[in-house]
Amino acid sequence: MSVGTPERDIARKEDAGSVDEALAPRSAAALAAALRDAREYTLRIYAHLTGVERQFPRLAMVNPAAWEQGHVGWFQEFWCRRYRADDPEGARTPSRIASADLWWNSSRVAHDIRWDLPLPDDTAIRGYLEATLADALDALSAPDAVGDDARYPFLLSLHHEDMHAEALLMTLQTLALPAPPHLTDVRPVAVDVDEKAAIGDVEFAGGTFALGSGPGTAAHRFVWDNEVRAHDVTLRPFALARRCVTNAEYAAFVDDGGYREVRHWSAAGRAWLLSVDRDRPAYWRRDGDAWSERRFDRWRPLDPSAPVQHVSWYEADAWCRWAGRRLPTEAEWEFAARRSAGGDDDRPWPSAAGRANLDLAHGAPVAAHAYAGTAGPIQMLGNVWEWTATPFAAYPGFAAGRYADYSAPWFGDHHVLRGGSWATRARLVHHRFRNFYRPERHDPFVGFRTCVLAV
């Protein structure tokens, strides 16, 4: 199957048309509605937990419940009410809570001490979240809150909260805690393509294109600092799997002794494997002759057609070595996603339109061959995040944005994920969005798709 010819114009085109404001809010009214929606969403995720369940253990992959929710409020308060260009520390406008900067500024509060802080109780934190939202909405309605520069803090706060909402769900999964009540019923999706028809690769002729976002993109959606500075990249022809690796395909690797065969693992991967003493994905177990997987606090039979998720970069890389495949680079991934989208490459594929499993549309991953509406790759947005072969690094000419600690501290020791998951907000993700995690992390809702070794 072949898609595309060497064309520069696919990356030069910036979609200047209107975008659904529910997905890319620009007006004050749409942005206010999005901020309210994000806060309601955040509060619902932990609302069902008992007091005992909220006492999270000290683990590297999670934050204390009171810390993470308080941090979301602090971040919104700082950027929407306190920050000024001539007062970048917000010193002239103190927080509503006297010790907030000492507790919730993630740039200054080390992860391992967050359990030792005298944080407020749940009722006080909820009140703080209500107050910071009210302050943000008041600031947004001010006469001078007009234009892209003035709207930036509100968009930053919105997308920051959307990211943490997914992290809250990741924590529930990591700790085997109950899912929020609105996620307990998985809603099926109609699959209009035979599973066998979705097997195979899509060939791309490659060519030169501009990786990342150009200067015009910020006019119609939010842009993170690690994504800007579009720059030319030339790709050789490559062939990308039409869909992600499924549970059935990954189980074949496990059953073949893949975790015991050192030849399938890089040196770093072998060191990681020894450190975790694992012979299967973190949330799998044997039930007789079959596999089960844990979703939050419930075990259920492994769905063979769903994409494998909760695997580290090392596990994805080992599967590729076993299968004689490789992970795509992030440039290959973006080229394929944007080319397959027919030029509509900046917009999310909203779950409301039935085009992607985003925004908790189904409460879990759906079959890897669902949403197959074109001859190109399936589910390049939604369902599961996808590991790429590329370490997270600055694009040429990178300059940190106003939120300087978003990207720069993580360059070099993280890997790039692309595409979003079933738990990602639709307004957050698009074909140029770069997520990033350390290669040992399996807690994101992440899987992978692969490339042919050589074309």
XYZ file of C-alpha atoms in Angstrom:
455
model
C 0.000 0.000 0.000
C 1.474 3.321 -1.017
C 0.608 6.836 0.060
C 2.279 10.027 -1.031
C 5.018 11.399 -3.230
C 7.975 13.615 -2.279
C 6.235 16.949 -1.746
C 7.346 19.973 0.229
C 3.950 21.623 0.132
C 2.303 19.290 2.644
C 4.261 20.943 5.427
C 4.208 24.483 4.096
C 0.447 24.650 4.229
C -0.854 26.232 7.440
C -4.582 25.795 7.860
C -5.772 29.344 8.397
C -9.449 28.412 8.327
C -11.735 28.366 11.286
C -11.460 25.572 13.841
C -14.223 24.321 16.121
C -13.847 26.526 19.203
C -14.609 23.603 21.491
C -11.321 22.105 20.276
C -9.312 25.283 19.779
C -10.957 28.012 21.895
C -9.959 31.530 20.911
C -12.858 33.807 21.885
C -13.299 34.799 25.522
C -16.600 32.919 25.724
C -15.173 29.696 24.287
C -12.077 29.913 26.460
C -14.149 30.518 29.594
C -16.290 27.489 28.768
C -13.170 25.380 28.249
C -11.671 26.479 31.584
C -14.899 25.554 33.398
C -15.006 22.218 31.603
C -11.387 21.440 32.505
C -11.954 22.208 36.184
C -15.112 20.107 36.405
C -13.235 17.277 34.688
C -10.290 17.556 37.098
C -12.500 17.468 40.173
C -14.463 14.428 38.973
C -11.417 12.195 38.588
C -10.652 11.850 42.304
C -14.106 12.710 43.667
C -15.032 9.059 44.279
C -11.938 8.197 46.339
C -12.214 7.659 50.069
C -9.888 9.405 52.476
C -7.780 6.278 52.839
C -7.570 5.831 49.068
C -6.261 9.395 48.733
C -3.192 8.557 50.842
C -0.971 7.690 47.912
C 2.288 5.833 48.544
C 5.591 7.525 47.834
C 6.323 6.395 44.264
C 8.350 8.007 41.508
C 5.488 7.737 39.005
C 2.805 9.506 41.063
C 2.196 12.674 43.055
C 0.234 12.938 46.297
C -3.438 13.637 45.521
C -3.448 16.896 47.482
C -0.243 18.023 45.826
C -1.251 17.425 42.208
C -4.702 18.944 42.451
C -3.345 21.903 44.412
C -0.625 22.352 41.792
C -3.270 22.639 39.060
C -4.922 25.477 40.988
C -1.594 27.141 41.785
C -0.527 27.066 38.149
C -3.776 28.664 37.017
C -3.603 31.314 39.719
C 0.008 32.124 38.932
C -0.402 32.511 35.182
C -3.901 33.995 35.019
C -3.800 36.369 38.009
C -0.253 36.862 39.306
C 2.225 36.733 36.429
C 3.324 39.963 34.766
C 6.165 40.464 32.322
C 7.682 42.993 34.732
C 7.000 40.712 37.713
C 7.736 37.184 36.459
C 7.754 35.733 39.992
C 4.293 37.092 40.776
C 5.677 38.724 43.933
C 3.432 41.794 43.730
C 0.291 39.657 43.649
C 0.496 37.047 46.404
C -1.357 33.782 46.222
C -4.666 33.292 47.972
C -2.835 30.738 50.162
C 0.227 32.086 51.931
C 2.426 29.005 51.442
C 1.240 28.109 47.943
C 4.550 28.947 46.273
C 6.410 26.780 48.788
C 4.078 23.838 48.209
C 2.992 23.733 44.575
C 5.628 25.370 42.395
C 6.869 22.235 40.603
C 10.006 24.009 39.418
C 11.154 24.434 43.013
C 9.508 21.656 44.988
C 11.346 18.378 44.468
C 9.181 15.359 43.827
C 10.411 13.303 46.768
C 9.467 15.937 49.385
C 5.883 16.458 48.204
C 4.633 13.825 50.655
C 6.189 15.718 53.579
C 4.488 19.062 53.018
C 1.741 20.287 55.390
C -0.806 20.525 52.583
C -4.411 21.638 53.145
C -7.189 19.063 53.369
C -9.419 18.107 50.447
C -12.110 20.638 51.312
C -9.627 23.519 51.398
C -8.026 22.440 48.114
C -11.406 22.239 46.431
C -12.137 25.755 47.665
C -8.785 26.925 46.301
C -9.569 25.366 42.911
C -12.937 27.123 42.844
C -11.349 30.453 43.755
C -8.532 30.220 41.206
C -11.018 29.419 38.457
C -13.190 32.385 39.451
C -10.119 34.632 39.398
C -9.120 33.350 35.967
C -12.589 33.959 34.565
C -12.623 37.495 36.010
C -9.227 38.216 34.439
C -10.365 36.781 31.119
C -13.353 39.146 31.066
C -11.165 42.232 31.576
C -11.138 44.745 28.695
C -7.417 44.258 28.080
C -7.650 40.452 27.806
C -7.749 40.646 24.020
C -5.405 39.216 21.404
C -3.136 36.199 21.259
C -0.570 37.544 23.708
C -3.178 38.372 26.355
C -4.929 35.020 25.878
C -1.719 32.994 26.184
C -1.836 32.550 30.010
C -5.394 31.246 29.851
C -4.605 28.789 27.059
C -1.460 27.722 28.910
C -3.472 27.082 32.072
C -6.129 25.181 30.129
C -3.741 22.810 28.374
C -1.647 22.350 31.508
C -4.788 21.233 33.345
C -5.747 18.913 30.484
C -2.346 17.215 30.760
C -2.677 16.778 34.513
C -6.162 15.318 34.094
C -4.654 12.457 32.124
C -1.898 12.135 34.727
C -4.547 11.770 37.456
C -6.041 8.843 35.554
C -2.573 7.359 35.141
C -2.156 7.509 38.923
C -5.413 5.626 39.506
C -4.181 2.938 37.108
C -0.736 2.755 38.698
C -2.160 2.358 42.200
C -4.940 -0.087 41.204
C -7.566 2.342 42.481
C -11.155 2.417 41.216
C -11.836 4.294 38.012
C -14.102 7.331 38.189
C -17.732 6.143 37.989
C -18.217 7.624 34.526
C -15.462 5.332 33.196
C -16.659 2.002 34.540
C -18.806 1.137 31.525
C -16.780 0.697 28.339
C -18.841 1.908 25.426
C -18.381 -0.140 22.254
C -17.437 1.320 18.901
C -18.653 0.110 15.558
C -15.754 -1.400 13.624
C -16.299 -1.001 9.901
C -13.104 -2.726 8.739
C -12.220 -6.400 8.949
C -9.300 -6.945 11.303
C -7.270 -8.727 8.615
C -7.786 -5.838 6.214
C -6.014 -3.533 8.653
C -2.848 -5.646 8.716
C 0.096 -4.439 6.685
C 2.168 -1.373 6.009
C 1.603 1.931 4.301
C 4.467 2.977 2.052
C 5.573 6.586 1.968
C 7.885 7.950 -0.692
C 9.444 10.359 1.765
C 10.788 13.720 0.723
C 11.499 17.055 2.359
C 8.977 18.611 4.705
C 8.952 21.091 7.573
C 8.803 19.237 10.890
C 7.002 21.174 13.596
C 4.797 24.266 13.615
C 5.364 27.403 11.615
C 4.740 30.975 12.743
C 1.171 31.037 11.465
C -0.051 28.130 13.535
C -0.495 30.058 16.792
C -3.227 32.115 15.133
C -5.625 29.204 15.367
C -4.399 26.881 18.102
C -2.064 26.800 21.098
C 1.603 26.037 20.376
C 4.161 24.696 22.869
C 7.760 25.886 22.740
C 9.183 22.461 21.811
C 6.946 22.302 18.746
C 7.717 25.647 17.105
C 10.717 26.366 14.883
C 9.519 24.294 11.953
C 12.569 23.101 10.050
C 13.196 21.103 6.921
C 13.748 17.371 7.317
C 14.392 15.002 4.437
C 13.085 11.479 4.805
C 14.012 8.405 2.843
C 11.167 6.158 1.689
C 9.684 4.214 4.593
C 6.806 1.875 5.357
C 4.749 2.351 8.520
C 2.362 -0.188 10.030
C -1.248 0.637 9.322
C -2.180 0.082 12.955
C -0.557 -0.262 16.366
C 0.801 -3.549 17.698
C -2.061 -5.466 19.299
C -2.278 -7.364 22.556
C -2.333 -10.621 20.588
C 0.850 -9.705 18.739
C 2.586 -8.648 21.919
C 1.432 -11.803 23.721
C 3.156 -13.868 21.032
C 6.429 -12.184 21.983
C 5.830 -12.857 25.687
C 4.854 -16.490 25.051
C 7.966 -16.941 22.915
C 10.141 -16.069 25.914
C 10.824 -12.552 24.674
C 11.550 -11.225 28.161
C 14.127 -13.972 28.759
C 16.003 -13.655 25.457
C 18.690 -11.040 26.018
C 19.337 -10.744 22.278
C 16.046 -8.859 21.913
C 17.059 -6.153 24.363
C 19.455 -3.243 24.106
C 22.095 -2.872 26.813
C 19.997 -0.207 28.525
C 16.910 -2.350 28.069
C 18.594 -5.347 29.700
C 19.659 -3.224 32.658
C 16.104 -1.960 33.052
C 14.683 -5.474 32.763
C 16.956 -6.727 35.511
C 15.970 -3.819 37.733
C 12.230 -4.556 37.443
C 12.455 -8.383 37.244
C 9.588 -8.587 34.769
C 8.571 -11.300 32.293
C 5.415 -9.646 30.938
C 3.823 -6.182 30.773
C 3.276 -4.596 34.156
C -0.492 -5.057 34.264
C -0.791 -8.560 32.765
C -1.273 -11.870 34.563
C -1.936 -15.479 33.581
C -5.431 -16.882 34.141
C -5.072 -20.529 33.171
C -4.043 -20.623 29.528
C -5.130 -17.051 28.851
C -3.940 -13.566 29.715
C -5.816 -10.984 31.752
C -5.017 -7.320 32.201
C -5.728 -4.924 35.023
C -7.632 -1.769 34.211
C -7.625 0.377 37.304
C -8.768 -1.968 40.105
C -10.401 -4.624 37.915
C -8.957 -7.632 36.110
C -10.520 -8.635 32.821
C -9.657 -10.923 29.903
C -7.074 -9.412 27.595
C -8.686 -8.075 24.425
C -6.544 -9.531 21.623
C -7.586 -6.900 19.075
C -6.874 -3.849 21.252
C -3.488 -2.148 21.045
C -1.041 -3.145 23.725
C -0.687 -0.349 26.275
C 1.343 0.392 29.394
C 4.617 -0.816 27.895
C 7.903 1.034 28.309
C 10.057 2.218 25.422
C 12.442 -0.628 26.239
C 9.621 -3.159 25.854
C 8.513 -1.635 22.565
C 12.085 -1.697 21.273
C 12.532 -5.337 22.323
C 9.334 -6.379 20.541
C 10.604 -4.682 17.391
C 13.925 -6.559 17.565
C 12.040 -9.838 18.048
C 9.721 -9.102 15.116
C 12.419 -7.752 12.781
C 10.871 -4.273 12.772
C 11.753 -0.855 14.203
C 10.042 2.116 15.830
C 9.391 5.104 13.568
C 11.274 8.317 14.113
C 9.124 11.203 15.209
C 9.696 12.842 11.808
C 8.394 9.737 10.044
C 5.433 9.611 12.398
C 4.517 13.259 11.813
C 5.011 13.012 8.052
C 2.729 9.965 7.884
C 0.085 11.471 10.158
C -0.100 14.777 8.345
C 0.021 13.229 4.895
C -2.708 10.743 5.763
C -4.897 13.506 7.162
C -5.112 15.072 3.716
C -3.649 18.397 4.749
C -5.977 18.823 7.748
C -2.914 18.384 9.885
C -3.335 20.910 12.702
C -6.769 19.928 13.901
C -7.670 17.201 16.369
C -9.854 14.399 15.117
C -12.709 14.932 17.544
C -14.311 11.919 19.140
C -17.658 13.664 18.719
C -17.279 13.253 14.990
C -16.509 9.559 15.394
C -12.999 9.900 14.034
C -10.811 9.188 17.056
C -10.916 7.590 20.495
C -10.193 10.707 22.552
C -11.844 12.441 25.518
C -12.781 9.166 27.244
C -15.128 8.408 24.347
C -15.079 4.688 25.139
C -13.456 4.600 28.566
C -10.636 2.362 27.321
C -8.716 1.500 24.156
C -10.819 0.119 21.322
C -9.741 -2.359 18.643
C -6.568 -1.308 16.870
C -8.393 -1.517 13.536
C -11.320 0.702 14.580
C -11.764 4.149 13.031
C -10.273 2.931 9.752
C -11.756 5.534 7.461
C -8.919 5.832 4.947
C -6.341 3.671 3.210
C -3.610 5.226 5.334
C -2.490 4.510 8.905
C -5.270 4.046 11.453
C -5.643 5.964 14.718
C -2.704 8.293 14.374
C -4.580 10.304 16.989
C -6.226 8.715 19.996
C -6.542 5.210 21.456
C -2.947 4.920 22.759
C 0.069 7.186 22.727
C 2.814 5.852 20.465
C 6.495 5.578 21.306
C 8.897 6.809 18.640
C 12.577 6.037 18.197
C 13.509 9.677 18.790
C 14.990 11.093 22.010
C 13.257 14.281 23.106
C 15.452 17.169 21.999
C 15.175 20.799 21.014
C 14.361 21.692 17.456
C 17.016 23.913 15.812
C 16.739 27.465 17.087
C 14.720 26.461 20.137
C 13.858 29.231 22.560
C 12.008 28.530 25.806
C 8.554 30.022 26.088
C 7.249 32.066 28.989
C 6.722 28.809 30.869
C 10.431 28.092 30.620
C 10.445 24.796 32.521
C 7.973 23.005 30.285
C 10.466 21.477 27.836
C 14.111 22.389 28.369
C 14.739 20.442 31.616
C 13.702 17.179 29.928
C 15.772 17.293 26.756
C 18.146 14.362 26.360
C 16.869 11.684 28.751
C 13.254 11.364 27.566
C 11.789 9.836 24.412
C 9.084 11.320 22.197
C 5.538 9.966 22.206
C 3.033 11.024 19.599
C -0.671 10.864 18.916
C -2.650 10.955 22.177
C -4.664 8.278 23.949
C -8.259 7.449 24.815
C -7.732 9.536 27.985
C -6.332 12.630 26.192
C -8.464 15.733 25.772
C -9.226 16.290 22.102
C -8.393 19.985 22.286
C -4.864 19.171 23.465
C -3.556 16.842 20.785
C -2.793 17.224 17.094
C -0.305 15.855 14.596
C 2.566 18.107 15.678
C 2.101 17.694 19.427
C 5.127 16.203 21.203
C 4.709 14.277 24.438
C 7.769 12.939 26.255
C 8.611 10.399 28.954
C 11.653 8.569 30.182
C 12.111 5.210 28.398
C 11.449 3.132 31.520
C 7.971 4.620 32.052
C 5.087 2.250 31.402
C 2.388 4.141 33.278
C 1.209 6.366 30.392
C -1.553 4.979 28.203
C 1.081 4.186 25.609
C 1.655 1.546 22.951
C 3.494 1.633 19.640
C 3.385 1.015 15.912
C 6.340 -0.074 13.834
C 8.189 0.397 10.570
C 9.741 -1.990 8.089
C 13.490 -2.136 8.712
C 14.369 -1.077 5.170
C 12.341 -0.091 2.119
